[in-house]
Amino acid sequence: TKFSHVIIRRPGKSLCNGITSAPELGQPIYERAIEEHYDYEHALEQCGVDVTVLPALEEYPDSCFVEDPAVITRCGAIITNPGADSRNGEKNEIEPVVRRFFDDEHVKHIVSPGTLDGGDVMMVGDHFYVGRSARTNEEGIRQFIEILEGWGLEGSEVPLEEVLHLKTGVNYIEDNNMLVSGEFIDKPDFAKYNKIVVPEDEAYGANCIWVNGTVIVAEGYPTVLKAVQDLGYKTLVVDTSEYRKVDGGLSCLSLRF
Ligand code: CIR
């Protein structure tokens, strides 16, 4: 795998009204969120990808989490049908951007009653694990796997019990290495990988991203950082404190392809 493009979208001031399961963390501070977003952009640039930066969309508080309304594979793009009502329209905003990179034949859609959030999709080579969550339903997964198979790729369902999205708790960093936390530590689906077990108090840190040999790790998760470095990866650390307040992390903030 090698990525050449990344798409990100600046957060709007409405980010403070993003969906959250952790109101006790407080609302994101816009000024800090923007600074962290610049840091994230610069980290990506250091990984040798071309970064497309989209403008903020105030009408969609969670729209900086571009990973959810689309999934981009090496064979084509899938515009999803996001499972949260307040986010569903983001699919119409991301589609024209995705079409800059893919022609008609290579852009497919998840349609109602199927729902799917890209945060539930984890790519491991040509296999895609899809979390069945509050956002992604059985029909969405069925359509998704059908599209993949049409391209010679494959997918499998992973039922989720605790986390919002699949990649909230498990992330593949290539070379057979997988960061696992909580409910994913013992899932049989991931038994064949070299699992790096993330301790409960650093669970949020499991959401790392691999970009062309470098692993970007969230700031404040020393056990995760050391484990990734011990595997021989080059690492970059980015603070995502404001995104964490609305359940977002490193992977949700970009589309990498
Ligand atoms: C949401 O609940 O949809 C946003 N507040 C957070 C989305 C995080 N995205 C992701 O994990 N892929």
mmCIF file of N, CA and C in Angstrom, residues 87-140:
data_model
loop_
_atom_site.group_PDB
_atom_site.id
_atom_site.type_symbol
_atom_site.label_atom_id
_atom_site.label_comp_id
_atom_site.label_asym_id
_atom_site.label_seq_id
_atom_site.Cartn_x
_atom_site.Cartn_y
_atom_site.Cartn_z
ATOM 1 N N ARG A 87 -25.829 13.973 9.949
ATOM 2 C CA ARG A 87 -24.635 13.847 9.114
ATOM 3 C C ARG A 87 -24.942 13.331 7.720
ATOM 4 N N ASN A 88 -26.144 12.846 7.484
ATOM 5 C CA ASN A 88 -26.414 12.146 6.237
ATOM 6 C C ASN A 88 -26.116 12.973 4.994
ATOM 7 N N GLY A 89 -26.450 14.282 5.043
ATOM 8 C CA GLY A 89 -26.229 15.154 3.887
ATOM 9 C C GLY A 89 -24.761 15.379 3.543
ATOM 10 N N GLU A 90 -23.857 14.979 4.418
ATOM 11 C CA GLU A 90 -22.428 15.132 4.110
ATOM 12 C C GLU A 90 -22.031 14.333 2.879
ATOM 13 N N LYS A 91 -22.805 13.274 2.578
ATOM 14 C CA LYS A 91 -22.470 12.448 1.405
ATOM 15 C C LYS A 91 -22.548 13.275 0.124
ATOM 16 N N ASN A 92 -23.503 14.227 0.074
ATOM 17 C CA ASN A 92 -23.662 15.061 -1.128
ATOM 18 C C ASN A 92 -22.547 16.089 -1.263
ATOM 19 N N GLU A 93 -21.932 16.418 -0.147
ATOM 20 C CA GLU A 93 -20.838 17.402 -0.154
ATOM 21 C C GLU A 93 -19.520 16.752 -0.558
ATOM 22 N N ILE A 94 -19.350 15.483 -0.171
ATOM 23 C CA ILE A 94 -18.064 14.830 -0.468
ATOM 24 C C ILE A 94 -18.047 14.248 -1.897
ATOM 25 N N GLU A 95 -19.223 13.905 -2.411
ATOM 26 C CA GLU A 95 -19.242 13.212 -3.712
ATOM 27 C C GLU A 95 -18.531 13.976 -4.838
ATOM 28 N N PRO A 96 -18.841 15.269 -5.030
ATOM 29 C CA PRO A 96 -18.142 15.971 -6.125
ATOM 30 C C PRO A 96 -16.627 16.022 -5.931
ATOM 31 N N VAL A 97 -16.190 15.994 -4.707
ATOM 32 C CA VAL A 97 -14.744 16.026 -4.455
ATOM 33 C C VAL A 97 -14.123 14.683 -4.849
ATOM 34 N N VAL A 98 -14.811 13.605 -4.459
ATOM 35 C CA VAL A 98 -14.333 12.267 -4.802
ATOM 36 C C VAL A 98 -14.290 12.096 -6.326
ATOM 37 N N ARG A 99 -15.274 12.703 -7.013
ATOM 38 C CA ARG A 99 -15.341 12.592 -8.473
ATOM 39 C C ARG A 99 -14.197 13.317 -9.195
ATOM 40 N N ARG A 100 -13.475 14.162 -8.474
ATOM 41 C CA ARG A 100 -12.276 14.753 -9.092
ATOM 42 C C ARG A 100 -11.223 13.677 -9.340
ATOM 43 N N PHE A 101 -11.319 12.583 -8.561
ATOM 44 C CA PHE A 101 -10.287 11.550 -8.631
ATOM 45 C C PHE A 101 -10.744 10.273 -9.330
ATOM 46 N N PHE A 102 -12.064 10.074 -9.456
ATOM 47 C CA PHE A 102 -12.588 8.836 -10.036
ATOM 48 C C PHE A 102 -13.666 9.127 -11.078
ATOM 49 N N ASP A 103 -13.690 8.329 -12.175
ATOM 50 C CA ASP A 103 -14.747 8.519 -13.168
ATOM 51 C C ASP A 103 -16.014 7.766 -12.729
ATOM 52 N N ASP A 104 -17.114 7.996 -13.454
ATOM 53 C CA ASP A 104 -18.435 7.459 -13.076
ATOM 54 C C ASP A 104 -18.438 5.980 -12.704
ATOM 55 N N GLU A 105 -17.736 5.200 -13.515
ATOM 56 C CA GLU A 105 -17.718 3.759 -13.304
ATOM 57 C C GLU A 105 -17.104 3.369 -11.969
ATOM 58 N N HIS A 106 -16.306 4.250 -11.439
ATOM 59 C CA HIS A 106 -15.575 3.913 -10.217
ATOM 60 C C HIS A 106 -16.091 4.646 -8.982
ATOM 61 N N VAL A 107 -17.348 5.123 -9.071
ATOM 62 C CA VAL A 107 -17.991 5.734 -7.901
ATOM 63 C C VAL A 107 -19.316 5.003 -7.664
ATOM 64 N N LYS A 108 -19.431 4.336 -6.530
ATOM 65 C CA LYS A 108 -20.642 3.576 -6.182
ATOM 66 C C LYS A 108 -21.259 4.174 -4.921
ATOM 67 N N HIS A 109 -22.499 3.735 -4.632
ATOM 68 C CA HIS A 109 -23.235 4.309 -3.492
ATOM 69 C C HIS A 109 -23.850 3.257 -2.592
ATOM 70 N N ILE A 110 -23.898 3.549 -1.316
ATOM 71 C CA ILE A 110 -24.708 2.778 -0.371
ATOM 72 C C ILE A 110 -26.054 3.507 -0.318
ATOM 73 N N VAL A 111 -27.151 2.782 -0.496
ATOM 74 C CA VAL A 111 -28.464 3.435 -0.535
ATOM 75 C C VAL A 111 -29.399 2.897 0.553
ATOM 76 N N SER A 112 -30.369 3.729 0.957
ATOM 77 C CA SER A 112 -31.353 3.349 1.974
ATOM 78 C C SER A 112 -32.126 2.129 1.490
ATOM 79 N N PRO A 113 -32.515 1.211 2.374
ATOM 80 C CA PRO A 113 -32.379 1.303 3.826
ATOM 81 C C PRO A 113 -30.994 0.958 4.374
ATOM 82 N N GLY A 114 -30.031 0.757 3.484
ATOM 83 C CA GLY A 114 -28.679 0.496 3.981
ATOM 84 C C GLY A 114 -28.047 1.771 4.524
ATOM 85 N N THR A 115 -27.357 1.659 5.647
ATOM 86 C CA THR A 115 -26.576 2.796 6.163
ATOM 87 C C THR A 115 -25.167 2.297 6.442
ATOM 88 N N LEU A 116 -24.215 3.187 6.301
ATOM 89 C CA LEU A 116 -22.824 2.820 6.585
ATOM 90 C C LEU A 116 -22.010 4.085 6.817
ATOM 91 N N ASP A 117 -21.164 4.062 7.827
ATOM 92 C CA ASP A 117 -20.205 5.149 8.095
ATOM 93 C C ASP A 117 -18.799 4.631 7.770
ATOM 94 N N GLY A 118 -18.019 5.415 7.081
ATOM 95 C CA GLY A 118 -16.659 4.991 6.741
ATOM 96 C C GLY A 118 -15.802 4.651 7.953
ATOM 97 N N GLY A 119 -16.120 5.233 9.087
ATOM 98 C CA GLY A 119 -15.361 4.926 10.312
ATOM 99 C C GLY A 119 -15.496 3.480 10.743
ATOM 100 N N ASP A 120 -16.483 2.798 10.165
ATOM 101 C CA ASP A 120 -16.671 1.384 10.463
ATOM 102 C C ASP A 120 -15.905 0.481 9.509
ATOM 103 N N VAL A 121 -15.153 1.060 8.599
ATOM 104 C CA VAL A 121 -14.452 0.257 7.596
ATOM 105 C C VAL A 121 -12.937 0.313 7.828
ATOM 106 N N MET A 122 -12.353 -0.861 7.963
ATOM 107 C CA MET A 122 -10.893 -0.942 8.135
ATOM 108 C C MET A 122 -10.315 -1.774 6.998
ATOM 109 N N MET A 123 -9.392 -1.148 6.273
ATOM 110 C CA MET A 123 -8.764 -1.804 5.127
ATOM 111 C C MET A 123 -7.505 -2.551 5.549
ATOM 112 N N VAL A 124 -7.454 -3.836 5.169
ATOM 113 C CA VAL A 124 -6.235 -4.630 5.382
ATOM 114 C C VAL A 124 -5.910 -5.238 4.020
ATOM 115 N N GLY A 125 -5.069 -4.576 3.272
ATOM 116 C CA GLY A 125 -4.805 -5.023 1.903
ATOM 117 C C GLY A 125 -6.091 -4.962 1.100
ATOM 118 N N ASP A 126 -6.476 -6.103 0.499
ATOM 119 C CA ASP A 126 -7.698 -6.133 -0.305
ATOM 120 C C ASP A 126 -8.902 -6.625 0.488
ATOM 121 N N HIS A 127 -8.726 -6.770 1.790
ATOM 122 C CA HIS A 127 -9.847 -7.182 2.648
ATOM 123 C C HIS A 127 -10.316 -6.000 3.484
ATOM 124 N N PHE A 128 -11.641 -5.842 3.575
ATOM 125 C CA PHE A 128 -12.200 -4.726 4.345
ATOM 126 C C PHE A 128 -13.072 -5.267 5.468
ATOM 127 N N TYR A 129 -12.689 -4.962 6.697
ATOM 128 C CA TYR A 129 -13.513 -5.332 7.851
ATOM 129 C C TYR A 129 -14.537 -4.220 8.040
ATOM 130 N N VAL A 130 -15.797 -4.608 8.252
ATOM 131 C CA VAL A 130 -16.847 -3.608 8.391
ATOM 132 C C VAL A 130 -17.576 -3.817 9.717
ATOM 133 N N GLY A 131 -17.541 -2.825 10.572
ATOM 134 C CA GLY A 131 -18.210 -2.932 11.864
ATOM 135 C C GLY A 131 -19.705 -2.734 11.712
ATOM 136 N N ARG A 132 -20.470 -3.611 12.376
ATOM 137 C CA ARG A 132 -21.924 -3.427 12.411
ATOM 138 C C ARG A 132 -22.217 -2.669 13.703
ATOM 139 N N SER A 133 -22.671 -1.433 13.539
ATOM 140 C CA SER A 133 -22.731 -0.508 14.665
ATOM 141 C C SER A 133 -24.080 0.185 14.709
ATOM 142 N N ALA A 134 -24.204 1.197 15.546
ATOM 143 C CA ALA A 134 -25.428 1.991 15.571
ATOM 144 C C ALA A 134 -25.557 2.778 14.265
ATOM 145 N N ARG A 135 -24.449 2.965 13.535
ATOM 146 C CA ARG A 135 -24.441 3.752 12.297
ATOM 147 C C ARG A 135 -24.493 2.897 11.034
ATOM 148 N N THR A 136 -23.970 1.689 11.133
ATOM 149 C CA THR A 136 -23.817 0.828 9.953
ATOM 150 C C THR A 136 -24.675 -0.413 10.145
ATOM 151 N N ASN A 137 -25.657 -0.620 9.249
ATOM 152 C CA ASN A 137 -26.556 -1.758 9.438
ATOM 153 C C ASN A 137 -26.228 -2.908 8.487
ATOM 154 N N GLU A 138 -26.976 -3.981 8.678
ATOM 155 C CA GLU A 138 -26.727 -5.208 7.924
ATOM 156 C C GLU A 138 -26.846 -4.985 6.419
ATOM 157 N N GLU A 139 -27.878 -4.231 6.009
ATOM 158 C CA GLU A 139 -28.093 -3.971 4.587
ATOM 159 C C GLU A 139 -26.963 -3.102 4.015
ATOM 160 N N GLY A 140 -26.504 -2.151 4.793
ATOM 161 C CA GLY A 140 -25.378 -1.321 4.347
ATOM 162 C C GLY A 140 -24.139 -2.182 4.131
#
